[in-house]
Amino acid sequence: MAKDTAPRWDRRMQQRLARGEAAALGELYDRFAALVHSQAHRMLDDEDAADLVTREVFAQVWENPEAYDPKQGSMRSWVARLTHRRSVQRLRSAAASSYAAEHGEGAVPDPEELERRVRSATAAARADYIVSSMPVPLREALELAYIHRRDYRQTAADLGVTEDEARRRLRLGLQLLSTANARPLEGSAPPGYGRVR
């Protein structure tokens, strides 16, 4: 299978959705709802807004399954791009509404501040995705070091590995996390999410 070709499951899912199979939508929802909701929640910091984005994303998939292009990546990446776009739209809309409420109808928020908020929310969602998708040994080492405040020696002892291995895991985990801010907002999304257009 070519590297840029989507897996068979993705192509079959698109075909089933295009035929209007409600069971296909249920299967897709079961597979990706947690991803969509957590990404939206992390970006919006609002449970109700994340629920709404989740419904909107799956409605969009159901109404436009042909918009998915298997040549552009996996179904997971496509769904994540849709989530990112919807979340950014909702974030911008909420910021504009909030600003207008504070400063009077017709007032427009500072575009630089709005873009800073969008970049910050996107980087946070990217970091969450990176941590949740990194190998368990790296995630465990980072959790011990940064959540439980263990140094690399204590981390090694807690994990039952050598100190060199603990340092390696921490270094690799931090290298992965450093990519959360590596790309500008335009044209990027969390690793594995594909490109945002």
Coordinates of N, CA and C in Angstrom, one line a residue:
M1 N 0.8 -1.2 0.0 CA 0.0 0.0 0.0 C 0.9 1.2 0.0
A2 N 0.6 2.2 -0.8 CA 1.4 3.4 -0.9 C 1.2 4.2 0.4
K3 N 2.2 5.0 0.7 CA 2.3 5.7 1.9 C 1.1 6.7 2.0
D4 N 0.8 7.4 0.9 CA -0.3 8.4 0.9 C -1.7 7.9 0.7
T5 N -1.8 6.6 0.5 CA -3.1 6.0 0.3 C -3.7 5.7 1.7
A6 N -5.0 6.0 1.8 CA -5.7 5.7 3.0 C -5.9 4.2 3.2
P7 N -6.0 3.8 4.4 CA -6.3 2.3 4.6 C -7.6 1.9 4.0
R8 N -7.8 0.7 3.8 CA -9.0 0.1 3.2 C -10.2 0.5 4.0
W9 N -10.1 0.4 5.3 CA -11.2 0.7 6.2 C -11.8 2.1 5.9
D10 N -10.8 3.1 5.7 CA -11.3 4.5 5.4 C -12.0 4.6 4.1
R11 N -11.5 3.9 3.1 CA -12.2 4.0 1.8 C -13.6 3.3 1.9
R12 N -13.6 2.2 2.5 CA -14.9 1.5 2.7 C -15.9 2.3 3.5
M13 N -15.4 2.9 4.6 CA -16.3 3.8 5.4 C -16.9 4.9 4.5
Q14 N -16.1 5.5 3.7 CA -16.6 6.6 2.9 C -17.6 6.1 1.9
Q15 N -17.4 4.9 1.4 CA -18.4 4.4 0.4 C -19.7 4.0 1.2
R16 N -19.6 3.5 2.4 CA -20.8 3.2 3.1 C -21.6 4.5 3.5
L17 N -20.8 5.5 3.9 CA -21.5 6.8 4.2 C -22.2 7.4 3.0
A18 N -21.5 7.3 1.9 CA -22.1 7.8 0.6 C -23.3 7.1 0.2
R19 N -23.4 5.8 0.6 CA -24.7 5.0 0.3 C -25.8 5.4 1.4
G20 N -25.4 6.1 2.4 CA -26.4 6.5 3.4 C -26.6 5.5 4.5
E21 N -25.6 4.6 4.7 CA -25.7 3.6 5.8 C -25.6 4.2 7.2
A22 N -26.7 4.3 7.9 CA -26.7 4.8 9.2 C -25.8 4.1 10.2
A23 N -25.6 2.8 9.9 CA -24.7 2.0 10.8 C -23.3 2.4 10.6
A24 N -22.9 2.9 9.4 CA -21.6 3.4 9.2 C -21.3 4.6 10.0
L25 N -22.3 5.5 10.0 CA -22.1 6.7 10.8 C -22.0 6.3 12.3
G26 N -22.7 5.4 12.8 CA -22.6 4.9 14.2 C -21.2 4.4 14.5
E27 N -20.7 3.6 13.5 CA -19.4 3.0 13.7 C -18.3 4.1 13.7
L28 N -18.5 5.1 12.7 CA -17.5 6.2 12.7 C -17.5 7.0 14.0
Y29 N -18.8 7.2 14.5 CA -18.9 7.9 15.7 C -18.3 7.2 16.9
D30 N -18.5 5.9 17.0 CA -17.9 5.1 18.0 C -16.3 5.2 18.0
R31 N -15.8 5.2 16.8 CA -14.4 5.2 16.6 C -13.7 6.6 16.9
F32 N -14.4 7.7 16.5 CA -13.8 9.0 16.6 C -14.4 10.1 17.5
A33 N -15.5 9.8 18.1 CA -16.2 10.8 18.9 C -15.4 11.3 20.0
A34 N -14.6 10.4 20.7 CA -13.8 10.8 21.8 C -12.7 11.8 21.3
L35 N -12.1 11.5 20.2 CA -11.1 12.4 19.6 C -11.7 13.7 19.3
V36 N -12.8 13.8 18.6 CA -13.5 15.0 18.2 C -13.8 15.8 19.5
H37 N -14.5 15.2 20.4 CA -14.9 15.9 21.6 C -13.7 16.4 22.4
S38 N -12.7 15.6 22.6 CA -11.6 16.1 23.4 C -10.8 17.2 22.7
Q39 N -10.7 17.1 21.4 CA -10.0 18.2 20.7 C -10.8 19.5 20.8
A40 N -12.1 19.4 20.6 CA -12.9 20.6 20.6 C -12.9 21.2 22.1
H41 N -13.0 20.3 23.0 CA -13.1 20.7 24.4 C -11.7 21.4 24.8
R42 N -10.6 20.9 24.4 CA -9.3 21.4 24.7 C -9.2 22.8 24.1
M43 N -9.7 23.0 22.8 CA -9.6 24.3 22.2 C -10.6 25.3 22.7
L44 N -11.8 24.8 23.1 CA -12.8 25.8 23.5 C -13.0 25.9 25.0
D45 N -12.5 25.0 25.7 CA -12.6 25.0 27.2 C -14.1 25.2 27.6
D46 N -15.0 24.5 26.9 CA -16.4 24.6 27.2 C -17.1 23.3 26.8
E47 N -17.6 22.6 27.7 CA -18.2 21.3 27.5 C -19.4 21.4 26.5
D48 N -20.3 22.4 26.7 CA -21.4 22.5 25.8 C -21.0 22.8 24.4
A49 N -20.0 23.7 24.2 CA -19.5 24.0 22.9 C -18.8 22.8 22.3
A50 N -18.1 22.0 23.0 CA -17.4 20.8 22.5 C -18.5 19.8 22.1
D51 N -19.6 19.6 22.8 CA -20.7 18.8 22.4 C -21.3 19.2 21.1
L52 N -21.5 20.5 21.0 CA -22.0 21.1 19.7 C -21.1 20.8 18.6
V53 N -19.8 21.1 18.7 CA -18.9 20.9 17.7 C -18.9 19.4 17.3
T54 N -18.9 18.5 18.2 CA -19.0 17.1 17.9 C -20.2 16.7 17.1
R55 N -21.3 17.3 17.4 CA -22.5 17.0 16.6 C -22.4 17.6 15.2
E56 N -21.8 18.8 15.1 CA -21.7 19.5 13.8 C -20.7 18.7 12.9
V57 N -19.6 18.2 13.5 CA -18.6 17.5 12.7 C -19.3 16.2 12.1
F58 N -19.9 15.4 13.0 CA -20.5 14.2 12.5 C -21.7 14.5 11.5
A59 N -22.4 15.6 11.7 CA -23.4 15.9 10.7 C -22.8 16.3 9.4
Q60 N -21.7 17.0 9.4 CA -21.0 17.4 8.2 C -20.5 16.1 7.5
V61 N -19.9 15.2 8.2 CA -19.5 13.9 7.6 C -20.6 13.2 7.0
W62 N -21.7 13.1 7.7 CA -22.9 12.4 7.2 C -23.5 13.1 5.9
E63 N -23.5 14.4 5.9 CA -24.1 15.1 4.8 C -23.1 15.2 3.6
N64 N -21.8 15.1 3.8 CA -20.8 15.3 2.7 C -19.7 14.3 2.8
P65 N -20.0 13.0 2.8 CA -18.9 12.0 2.8 C -18.0 12.1 1.7
E66 N -18.5 12.6 0.5 CA -17.6 12.7 -0.7 C -16.5 13.8 -0.5
A67 N -16.6 14.6 0.5 CA -15.6 15.6 0.8 C -14.3 15.0 1.3
Y68 N -14.4 13.8 1.8 CA -13.2 13.1 2.2 C -12.5 12.6 1.0
D69 N -11.2 12.9 0.9 CA -10.3 12.5 -0.2 C -9.3 11.5 0.4
P70 N -9.4 10.2 0.1 CA -8.4 9.3 0.7 C -7.0 9.6 0.3
K71 N -6.8 10.3 -0.8 CA -5.4 10.6 -1.2 C -4.8 11.6 -0.3
Q72 N -5.6 12.3 0.5 CA -5.1 13.4 1.3 C -4.8 12.9 2.7
G73 N -5.1 11.6 3.0 CA -4.8 11.1 4.3 C -5.9 10.2 4.9
S74 N -5.8 9.9 6.1 CA -6.8 9.0 6.7 C -8.1 9.7 7.1
M75 N -9.1 8.9 7.3 CA -10.4 9.4 7.8 C -10.2 10.1 9.1
R76 N -9.4 9.5 10.0 CA -9.1 10.1 11.3 C -8.5 11.5 11.1
S77 N -7.6 11.7 10.2 CA -7.0 13.0 9.9 C -8.1 14.0 9.4
W78 N -8.9 13.5 8.5 CA -10.0 14.4 7.9 C -10.9 14.8 9.0
V79 N -11.4 13.9 9.9 CA -12.3 14.2 10.9 C -11.7 15.2 11.9
A80 N -10.4 15.0 12.2 CA -9.7 16.0 13.1 C -9.6 17.4 12.4
R81 N -9.3 17.4 11.1 CA -9.3 18.7 10.4 C -10.6 19.4 10.5
L82 N -11.7 18.7 10.3 CA -13.0 19.2 10.4 C -13.3 19.8 11.8
T83 N -12.8 19.0 12.8 CA -13.0 19.4 14.2 C -12.2 20.7 14.5
H84 N -11.0 20.8 14.0 CA -10.1 21.9 14.2 C -10.8 23.2 13.6
R85 N -11.3 23.0 12.3 CA -11.9 24.2 11.7 C -13.2 24.7 12.4
R86 N -14.0 23.7 12.8 CA -15.2 24.1 13.5 C -14.9 24.7 14.9
S87 N -13.9 24.2 15.5 CA -13.5 24.8 16.8 C -13.0 26.2 16.7
V88 N -12.1 26.4 15.7 CA -11.6 27.7 15.4 C -12.7 28.7 15.1
Q89 N -13.7 28.3 14.2 CA -14.8 29.1 13.9 C -15.6 29.5 15.2
R90 N -15.8 28.5 16.0 CA -16.6 28.8 17.2 C -15.8 29.7 18.2
L91 N -14.5 29.5 18.3 CA -13.6 30.3 19.1 C -13.7 31.7 18.7
R92 N -13.6 31.9 17.4 CA -13.6 33.3 16.8 C -14.9 34.0 17.1
S93 N -16.0 33.2 16.8 CA -17.3 33.7 17.0 C -17.6 34.1 18.5
A94 N -17.2 33.2 19.4 CA -17.4 33.5 20.8 C -16.6 34.7 21.3
A95 N -15.4 34.8 20.8 CA -14.5 36.0 21.1 C -15.2 37.3 20.6
A96 N -15.7 37.2 19.4 CA -16.3 38.4 18.8 C -17.6 38.8 19.6
S97 N -18.4 37.8 20.0 CA -19.6 38.0 20.7 C -19.3 38.6 22.1
S98 N -18.3 38.0 22.8 CA -17.9 38.5 24.1 C -17.4 39.9 24.0
Y99 N -16.6 40.2 23.0 CA -16.0 41.5 22.9 C -17.1 42.5 22.6
A100 N -18.1 42.2 21.8 CA -19.2 43.1 21.5 C -20.1 43.3 22.7
A101 N -20.2 42.3 23.6 CA -21.0 42.4 24.8 C -20.3 43.4 25.8
E102 N -19.0 43.3 25.8 CA -18.2 44.2 26.7 C -18.1 45.6 26.2
H103 N -17.9 45.8 24.9 CA -17.6 47.1 24.3 C -18.7 47.7 23.4
G104 N -19.8 47.1 23.4 CA -20.9 47.6 22.6 C -21.1 46.9 21.3
E105 N -22.4 46.9 20.8 CA -22.7 46.2 19.6 C -21.9 46.8 18.4
G106 N -21.4 46.0 17.6 CA -20.6 46.4 16.4 C -19.1 46.5 16.7
A107 N -18.7 46.5 18.0 CA -17.3 46.5 18.3 C -16.6 45.2 17.9
V108 N -15.4 45.4 17.4 CA -14.7 44.2 16.8 C -13.4 44.0 17.7
P109 N -13.2 42.8 18.1 CA -12.0 42.5 18.9 C -10.7 42.7 18.0
D110 N -9.6 42.9 18.8 CA -8.3 43.1 18.1 C -7.9 41.8 17.4
P111 N -7.7 41.9 16.1 CA -7.4 40.6 15.3 C -6.2 39.9 15.8
E112 N -5.2 40.7 16.3 CA -3.9 40.0 16.8 C -4.2 39.2 18.1
E113 N -5.0 39.8 18.9 CA -5.4 39.1 20.2 C -6.2 37.8 19.8
L114 N -7.1 38.0 18.9 CA -7.9 36.8 18.5 C -7.1 35.7 17.9
E115 N -6.2 36.1 17.1 CA -5.3 35.1 16.5 C -4.3 34.4 17.5
R116 N -3.9 35.2 18.5 CA -3.1 34.7 19.6 C -3.9 33.6 20.4
R117 N -5.2 33.9 20.6 CA -6.0 32.9 21.3 C -6.2 31.7 20.5
V118 N -6.4 31.8 19.2 CA -6.6 30.7 18.3 C -5.3 29.9 18.3
R119 N -4.2 30.5 18.2 CA -2.9 29.8 18.1 C -2.6 29.1 19.5
S120 N -3.0 29.7 20.6 CA -2.8 29.1 21.9 C -3.7 27.9 22.0
A121 N -4.9 28.0 21.6 CA -5.9 26.9 21.7 C -5.4 25.7 20.8
T122 N -4.9 26.1 19.6 CA -4.5 25.0 18.7 C -3.2 24.3 19.2
A123 N -2.3 25.1 19.8 CA -1.1 24.5 20.4 C -1.5 23.6 21.5
A124 N -2.4 24.0 22.4 CA -2.8 23.2 23.5 C -3.5 21.9 23.0
A125 N -4.3 21.9 22.0 CA -4.9 20.7 21.4 C -3.9 19.8 20.8
R126 N -2.9 20.4 20.1 CA -1.8 19.7 19.5 C -1.0 19.0 20.6
A127 N -0.7 19.7 21.7 CA 0.1 19.0 22.8 C -0.7 17.9 23.4
D128 N -2.0 18.1 23.6 CA -2.8 17.0 24.2 C -2.8 15.8 23.2
Y129 N -2.9 16.0 22.0 CA -2.9 14.9 21.0 C -1.5 14.2 21.0
I130 N -0.5 15.0 21.1 CA 0.9 14.4 21.1 C 1.0 13.5 22.3
V131 N 0.6 14.0 23.5 CA 0.8 13.2 24.7 C -0.1 12.0 24.7
S132 N -1.3 12.1 24.2 CA -2.2 10.9 24.2 C -1.8 9.9 23.2
S133 N -1.1 10.3 22.1 CA -0.7 9.3 21.1 C 0.7 8.8 21.2
M134 N 1.5 9.4 22.1 CA 2.9 8.9 22.2 C 2.9 7.6 22.9
P135 N 4.0 6.8 22.7 CA 4.1 5.5 23.3 C 4.0 5.6 24.8
V136 N 3.4 4.6 25.4 CA 3.1 4.6 26.9 C 4.4 4.8 27.7
P137 N 5.5 4.1 27.3 CA 6.7 4.3 28.2 C 7.2 5.8 28.2
L138 N 7.0 6.5 27.1 CA 7.4 7.9 27.1 C 6.4 8.7 27.9
R139 N 5.1 8.5 27.7 CA 4.1 9.2 28.5 C 4.3 9.0 30.0
E140 N 4.5 7.7 30.4 CA 4.7 7.4 31.8 C 5.9 8.2 32.4
A141 N 7.0 8.2 31.6 CA 8.2 9.0 32.1 C 7.9 10.5 32.3
L142 N 7.2 11.0 31.3 CA 6.8 12.5 31.4 C 5.9 12.7 32.6
E143 N 4.9 11.9 32.8 CA 4.0 12.1 33.9 C 4.7 12.0 35.2
L144 N 5.6 11.1 35.4 CA 6.4 11.0 36.6 C 7.3 12.2 36.8
A145 N 7.9 12.7 35.8 CA 8.8 13.8 35.9 C 8.1 15.1 36.1
Y146 N 7.0 15.4 35.3 CA 6.4 16.7 35.3 C 5.1 16.8 36.2
I147 N 4.4 15.7 36.4 CA 3.2 15.8 37.2 C 3.6 15.4 38.6
H148 N 4.4 14.3 38.8 CA 4.7 13.9 40.1 C 6.1 14.4 40.6
R149 N 6.7 15.3 39.8 CA 7.9 16.0 40.1 C 9.1 15.1 40.5
R150 N 9.2 14.0 39.8 CA 10.4 13.1 40.0 C 11.5 13.5 39.1
D151 N 12.8 13.4 39.6 CA 13.9 13.6 38.7 C 14.1 12.3 37.9
Y152 N 15.1 12.3 37.0 CA 15.3 11.2 36.2 C 15.7 9.9 37.0
R153 N 16.4 10.1 38.1 CA 16.8 8.9 38.9 C 15.6 8.3 39.5
Q154 N 14.7 9.1 40.1 CA 13.5 8.6 40.7 C 12.5 8.0 39.6
T155 N 12.5 8.7 38.5 CA 11.7 8.2 37.4 C 12.2 6.8 37.0
A156 N 13.5 6.6 36.9 CA 14.1 5.3 36.5 C 13.7 4.2 37.5
A157 N 13.8 4.6 38.8 CA 13.5 3.6 39.9 C 12.0 3.3 39.8
D158 N 11.1 4.3 39.6 CA 9.7 4.0 39.6 C 9.3 3.2 38.4
L159 N 10.0 3.3 37.3 CA 9.7 2.6 36.1 C 10.4 1.2 36.0
G160 N 11.4 1.1 36.9 CA 12.2 -0.1 36.8 C 13.1 -0.2 35.6
V161 N 13.7 0.9 35.2 CA 14.6 1.0 34.1 C 15.9 1.6 34.5
T162 N 16.9 1.6 33.7 CA 18.2 2.3 34.0 C 18.0 3.8 33.9
E163 N 18.9 4.5 34.5 CA 18.8 6.0 34.5 C 19.0 6.5 33.1
D164 N 19.9 5.8 32.3 CA 20.1 6.2 30.9 C 18.8 6.0 30.1
E165 N 18.0 4.9 30.4 CA 16.8 4.7 29.7 C 15.7 5.8 30.1
A166 N 15.7 6.1 31.4 CA 14.8 7.2 31.8 C 15.1 8.5 31.2
R167 N 16.4 8.8 31.1 CA 16.8 10.1 30.4 C 16.4 10.0 28.9
R168 N 16.6 8.9 28.3 CA 16.2 8.8 26.9 C 14.7 9.0 26.7
R169 N 13.9 8.3 27.5 CA 12.5 8.4 27.4 C 12.0 9.9 27.6
L170 N 12.6 10.5 28.6 CA 12.2 11.9 28.9 C 12.6 12.8 27.7
R171 N 13.8 12.6 27.2 CA 14.3 13.4 26.1 C 13.4 13.2 24.9
L172 N 13.1 12.0 24.5 CA 12.2 11.7 23.4 C 10.8 12.3 23.6
G173 N 10.2 12.1 24.8 CA 8.9 12.7 25.1 C 8.9 14.2 24.9
L174 N 9.9 14.9 25.5 CA 10.0 16.3 25.4 C 10.2 16.8 23.9
Q175 N 11.0 16.0 23.1 CA 11.2 16.3 21.7 C 9.8 16.3 21.0
L176 N 9.1 15.3 21.3 CA 7.7 15.2 20.7 C 6.9 16.3 21.1
L177 N 6.9 16.6 22.4 CA 6.0 17.8 22.8 C 6.5 19.1 22.3
S178 N 7.7 19.3 22.0 CA 8.2 20.5 21.5 C 7.7 20.9 20.1
T179 N 7.2 19.8 19.4 CA 6.6 20.1 18.1 C 5.2 20.7 18.2
A180 N 4.6 20.8 19.4 CA 3.3 21.4 19.5 C 3.2 22.8 19.1
N181 N 4.3 23.6 19.2 CA 4.4 25.0 18.8 C 5.2 25.2 17.6
A182 N 5.7 24.1 17.0 CA 6.7 24.2 15.9 C 6.1 24.7 14.6
R183 N 4.8 24.5 14.4 CA 4.3 25.0 13.1 C 3.3 26.1 13.3
P184 N 3.3 27.1 12.4 CA 2.3 28.2 12.5 C 0.9 27.7 12.4
L185 N -0.1 28.5 12.8 CA -1.5 28.1 12.8 C -1.9 27.7 11.4
E186 N -1.7 28.6 10.4 CA -2.2 28.4 9.1 C -1.5 27.3 8.4
G187 N -2.2 26.3 7.9 CA -1.7 25.2 7.3 C -1.2 24.1 8.2
S188 N -1.6 24.1 9.5 CA -1.1 23.1 10.4 C -2.2 22.6 11.3
A189 N -2.0 21.4 11.8 CA -2.9 20.8 12.8 C -2.0 19.9 13.6
P190 N -2.6 19.3 14.6 CA -1.8 18.4 15.4 C -1.2 17.3 14.6
P191 N -0.1 16.7 14.9 CA 0.5 15.6 14.2 C -0.6 14.5 14.0
G192 N -0.6 14.0 12.8 CA -1.6 13.0 12.5 C -3.0 13.5 12.1
Y193 N -3.1 14.8 12.2 CA -4.4 15.4 11.9 C -4.5 15.8 10.4
G194 N -3.3 15.8 9.7 CA -3.3 16.3 8.3 C -3.3 17.8 8.3
R195 N -3.3 18.3 7.1 CA -3.2 19.7 6.8 C -4.5 20.4 6.9
V196 N -4.5 21.6 7.5 CA -5.7 22.5 7.5 C -5.6 23.4 6.3
R197 N -6.7 23.5 5.5 CA -6.7 24.3 4.4 C -7.7 25.5 4.6

